[in-house]
Coordinates of C-alpha atoms in Angstrom, one line a residue:
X258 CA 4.5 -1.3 -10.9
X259 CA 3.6 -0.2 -7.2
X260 CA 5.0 3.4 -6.0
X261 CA 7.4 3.5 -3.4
X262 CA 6.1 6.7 -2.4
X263 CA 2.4 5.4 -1.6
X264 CA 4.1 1.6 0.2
X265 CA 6.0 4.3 2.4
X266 CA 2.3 6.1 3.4
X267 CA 1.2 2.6 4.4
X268 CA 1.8 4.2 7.8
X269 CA 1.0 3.3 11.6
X270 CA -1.0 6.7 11.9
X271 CA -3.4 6.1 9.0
X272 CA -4.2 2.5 8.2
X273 CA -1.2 0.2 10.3
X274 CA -0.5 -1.3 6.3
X275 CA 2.5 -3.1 7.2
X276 CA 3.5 -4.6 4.0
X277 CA 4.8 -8.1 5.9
X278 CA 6.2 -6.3 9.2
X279 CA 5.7 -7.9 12.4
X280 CA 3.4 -5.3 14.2
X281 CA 2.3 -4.5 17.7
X282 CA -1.2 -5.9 18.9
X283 CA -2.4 -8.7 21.6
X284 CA -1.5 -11.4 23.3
X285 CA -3.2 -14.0 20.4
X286 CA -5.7 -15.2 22.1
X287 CA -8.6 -13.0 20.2
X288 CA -11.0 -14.4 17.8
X289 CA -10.9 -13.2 14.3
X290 CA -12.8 -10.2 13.5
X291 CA -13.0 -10.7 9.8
X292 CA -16.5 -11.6 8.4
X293 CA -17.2 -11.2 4.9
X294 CA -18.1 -8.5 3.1
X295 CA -18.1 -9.1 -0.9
X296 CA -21.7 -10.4 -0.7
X297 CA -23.7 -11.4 -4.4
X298 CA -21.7 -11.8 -7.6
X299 CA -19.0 -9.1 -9.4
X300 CA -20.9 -7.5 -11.2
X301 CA -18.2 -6.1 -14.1
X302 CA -21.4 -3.3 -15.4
X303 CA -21.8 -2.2 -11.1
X304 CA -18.8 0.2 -10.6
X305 CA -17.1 2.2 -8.0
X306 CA -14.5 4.7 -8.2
X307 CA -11.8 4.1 -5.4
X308 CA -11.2 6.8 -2.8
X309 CA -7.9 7.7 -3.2
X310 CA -7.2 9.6 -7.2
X311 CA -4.5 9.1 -9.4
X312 CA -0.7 9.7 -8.3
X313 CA -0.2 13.5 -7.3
X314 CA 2.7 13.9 -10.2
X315 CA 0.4 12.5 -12.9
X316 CA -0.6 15.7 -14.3
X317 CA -1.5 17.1 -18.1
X318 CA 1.8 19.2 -17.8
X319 CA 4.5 15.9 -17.0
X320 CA 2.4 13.4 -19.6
X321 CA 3.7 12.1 -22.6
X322 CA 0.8 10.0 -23.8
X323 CA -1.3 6.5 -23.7
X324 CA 1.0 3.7 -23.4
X325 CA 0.0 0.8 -25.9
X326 CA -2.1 -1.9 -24.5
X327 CA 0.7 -4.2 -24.8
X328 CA 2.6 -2.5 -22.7
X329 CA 3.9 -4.3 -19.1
X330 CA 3.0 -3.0 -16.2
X331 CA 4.9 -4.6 -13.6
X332 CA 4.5 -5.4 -10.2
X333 CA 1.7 -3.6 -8.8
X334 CA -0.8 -3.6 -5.9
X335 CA -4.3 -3.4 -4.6
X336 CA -4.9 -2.4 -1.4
X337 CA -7.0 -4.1 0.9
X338 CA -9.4 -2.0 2.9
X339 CA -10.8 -3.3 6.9
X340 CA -13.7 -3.1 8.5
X341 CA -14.7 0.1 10.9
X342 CA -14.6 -2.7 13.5
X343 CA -11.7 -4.2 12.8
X344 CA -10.0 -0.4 12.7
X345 CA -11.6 0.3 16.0
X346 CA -10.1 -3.3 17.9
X347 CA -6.8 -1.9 16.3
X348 CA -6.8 1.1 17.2
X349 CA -7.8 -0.2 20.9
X350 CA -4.9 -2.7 20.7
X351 CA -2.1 0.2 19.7
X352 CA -2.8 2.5 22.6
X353 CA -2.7 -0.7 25.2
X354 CA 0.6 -1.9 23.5
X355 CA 2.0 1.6 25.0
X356 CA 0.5 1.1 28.2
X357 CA 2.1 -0.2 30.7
X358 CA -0.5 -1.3 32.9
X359 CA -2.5 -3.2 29.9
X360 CA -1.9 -6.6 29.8
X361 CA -0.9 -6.3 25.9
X362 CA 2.1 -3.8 26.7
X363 CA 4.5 -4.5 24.4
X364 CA 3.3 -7.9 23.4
X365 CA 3.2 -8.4 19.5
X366 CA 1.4 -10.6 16.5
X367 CA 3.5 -12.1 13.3
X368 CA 2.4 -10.9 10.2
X369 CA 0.0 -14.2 9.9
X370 CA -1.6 -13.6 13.1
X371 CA -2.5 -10.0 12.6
X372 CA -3.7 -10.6 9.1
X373 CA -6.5 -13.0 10.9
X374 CA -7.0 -10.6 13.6
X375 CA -7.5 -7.7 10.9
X376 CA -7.4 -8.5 7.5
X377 CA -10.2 -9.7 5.3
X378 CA -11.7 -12.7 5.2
X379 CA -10.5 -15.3 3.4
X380 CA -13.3 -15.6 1.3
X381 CA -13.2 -11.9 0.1
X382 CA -9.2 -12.8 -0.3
X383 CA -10.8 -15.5 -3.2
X384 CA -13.3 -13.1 -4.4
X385 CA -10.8 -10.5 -5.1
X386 CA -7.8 -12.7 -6.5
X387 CA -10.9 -14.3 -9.0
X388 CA -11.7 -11.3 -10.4
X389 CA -8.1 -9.9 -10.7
X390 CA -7.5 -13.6 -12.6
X391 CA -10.7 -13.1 -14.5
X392 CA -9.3 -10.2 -15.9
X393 CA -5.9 -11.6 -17.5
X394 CA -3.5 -10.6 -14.7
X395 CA -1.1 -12.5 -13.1
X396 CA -1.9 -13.1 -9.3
X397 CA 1.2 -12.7 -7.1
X398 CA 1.1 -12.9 -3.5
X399 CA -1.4 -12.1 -1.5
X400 CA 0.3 -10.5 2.0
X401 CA 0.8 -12.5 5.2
X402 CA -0.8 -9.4 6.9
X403 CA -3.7 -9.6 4.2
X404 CA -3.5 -5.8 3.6
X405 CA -2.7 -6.0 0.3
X406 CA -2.4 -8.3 -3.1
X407 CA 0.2 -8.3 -5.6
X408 CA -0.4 -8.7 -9.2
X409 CA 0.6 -7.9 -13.1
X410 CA -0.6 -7.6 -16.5
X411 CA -0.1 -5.1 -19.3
X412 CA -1.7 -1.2 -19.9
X413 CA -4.4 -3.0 -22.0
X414 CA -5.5 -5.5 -19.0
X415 CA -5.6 -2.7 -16.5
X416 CA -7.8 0.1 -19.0
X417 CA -10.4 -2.6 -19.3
X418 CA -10.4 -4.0 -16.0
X419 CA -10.1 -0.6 -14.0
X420 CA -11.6 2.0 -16.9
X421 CA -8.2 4.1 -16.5
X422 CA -5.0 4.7 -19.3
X423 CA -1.3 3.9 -18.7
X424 CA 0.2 7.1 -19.6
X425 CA 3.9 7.8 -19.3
X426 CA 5.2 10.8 -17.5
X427 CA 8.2 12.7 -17.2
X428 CA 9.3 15.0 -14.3
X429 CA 12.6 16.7 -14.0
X430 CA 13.8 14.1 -16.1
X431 CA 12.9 11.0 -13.7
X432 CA 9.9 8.9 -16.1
X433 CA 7.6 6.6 -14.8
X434 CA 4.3 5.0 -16.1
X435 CA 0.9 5.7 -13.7
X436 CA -2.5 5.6 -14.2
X437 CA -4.2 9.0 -15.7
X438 CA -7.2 8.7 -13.8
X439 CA -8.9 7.3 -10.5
X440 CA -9.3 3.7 -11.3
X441 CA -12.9 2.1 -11.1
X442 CA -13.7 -1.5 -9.9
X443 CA -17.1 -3.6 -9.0
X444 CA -19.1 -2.2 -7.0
X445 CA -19.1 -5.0 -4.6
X446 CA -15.5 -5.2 -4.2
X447 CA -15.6 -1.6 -3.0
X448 CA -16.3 -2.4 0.7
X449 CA -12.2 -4.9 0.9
X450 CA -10.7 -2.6 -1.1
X451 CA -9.0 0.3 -0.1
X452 CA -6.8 1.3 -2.9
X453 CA -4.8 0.5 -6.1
X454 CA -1.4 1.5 -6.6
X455 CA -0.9 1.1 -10.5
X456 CA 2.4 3.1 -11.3
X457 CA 6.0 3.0 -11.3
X458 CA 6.6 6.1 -9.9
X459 CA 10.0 5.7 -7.4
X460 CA 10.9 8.6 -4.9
X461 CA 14.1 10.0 -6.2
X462 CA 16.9 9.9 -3.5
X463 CA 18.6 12.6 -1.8
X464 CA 22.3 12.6 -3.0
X465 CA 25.0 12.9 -0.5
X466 CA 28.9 12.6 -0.4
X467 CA 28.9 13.1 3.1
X468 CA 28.8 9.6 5.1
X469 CA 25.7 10.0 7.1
X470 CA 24.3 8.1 10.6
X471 CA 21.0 7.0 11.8
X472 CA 20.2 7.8 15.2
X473 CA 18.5 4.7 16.6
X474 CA 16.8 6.2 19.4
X475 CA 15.2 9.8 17.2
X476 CA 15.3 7.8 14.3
X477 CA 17.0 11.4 12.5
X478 CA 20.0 10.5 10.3
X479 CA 23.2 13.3 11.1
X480 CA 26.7 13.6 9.3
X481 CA 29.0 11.2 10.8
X482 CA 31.2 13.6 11.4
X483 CA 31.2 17.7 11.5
X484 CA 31.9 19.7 8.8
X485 CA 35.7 20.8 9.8
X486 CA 36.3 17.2 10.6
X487 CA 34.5 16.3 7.2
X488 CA 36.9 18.9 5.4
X489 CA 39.8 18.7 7.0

């Protein structure tokens, strides 16, 4: 029940959430910078409100009321937040990939290796995945690159366990369920977690009739051909 819209932001520029892409980083050989950081026990009365608010089309104007409890969710996601640390070795590695004079130019990590390198621990992986299953949901996977976890459950499961409604919404006659406010979660699962992406909004497609080409090398998609060619 994850947004296309908000895996798509998971960009380079901002956070480097690669959803399972192999990405640019080191030659391997440095130590893991993960350390834990859900310290004491969840405490389910201890909340935080995540960062990041509820999806920008899920406003009083497009909503057409409280889903019942019962009601499945789908797939969605929570997004795992790293350390200041861990953002700063990143962000070191990504401007020495593009350098040719660094000895990491253009040298590369799998999805396992970078989620070592910068994802979180292991043991805040557990923490997080326990509560999640605490609260009724269905774990799915947890990422390769450890940025984020997939799971599922019903409208019911995610009010009590995040303090937000499953409303649906209708916009320009594309509906989708979403969350009606920011979600909450424990207080000490704030410092992994970066955000949780708990609708089923889907970015509508542009329509075309005329075949179109990607350009490998601006990455700009063109008409395969001009327009008197395309008409004639």
């Amino acid at each position: 029940m994850f947004s296309n819209r908000l895996v798509i932001s998971l960009s380079l520029g901002a956070s480097l959430l690669t959803l399972g892409l192999t990405v640019p980083a080191s030659h391997g050989q440095m130590a893991s910078l993960a350390s834990p950081r859900v310290l004491g026990p969840v405490n389910e009365s201890q909340v935080a409100t995540i960062q990041e608010k509820t999806l920008p089309l899920a406003q009083a104007r497009f909503d057409r009321g409280r889903l019942p409890d019962g009601t499945p969710t789908g797939h969605m996601l929570m997004l795992l937040r790293r350390s200041d640390a861990q953002q700063q070795a990143l962000n070191r590695l990504i401007a020495e990939q593009k350098d040719p004079k660094s000895a990491n130019y253009r040298k590369w990590l799998t999805p396992e290796q970078f989620g070592a390198q910068f994802g979180i621990a292991d043991a805040d992986v557990q923490a997080v995945t326990s509560y999640l299953a605490a609260q009724g949901f269905a774990v799915g996977r947890v990422f390769k690159d450890k940025t984020a976890i997939e799971f599922s459950g019903t409208a019911g499961q995610v009010r009590s366990a995040f303090q937000t409604e499953i409303h649906s919404y209708a916009v320009n006659g594309h509906t989708f369920q979403a969350n009606a406010a920011a979600p909450k979660i424990p207080a000490a699962l704030a410092a992994v977690e970066k955000n949780s992406a708990l609708n089923t909004y889907k970015t509508p497609m542009a329509k075309t009739e005329r075949p179109m080409m990607l350009d490998c090398t601006t990455g700009i998609s063109h008409p395969l051909y001009s327009d008197s060619e395309y008409n004639a």
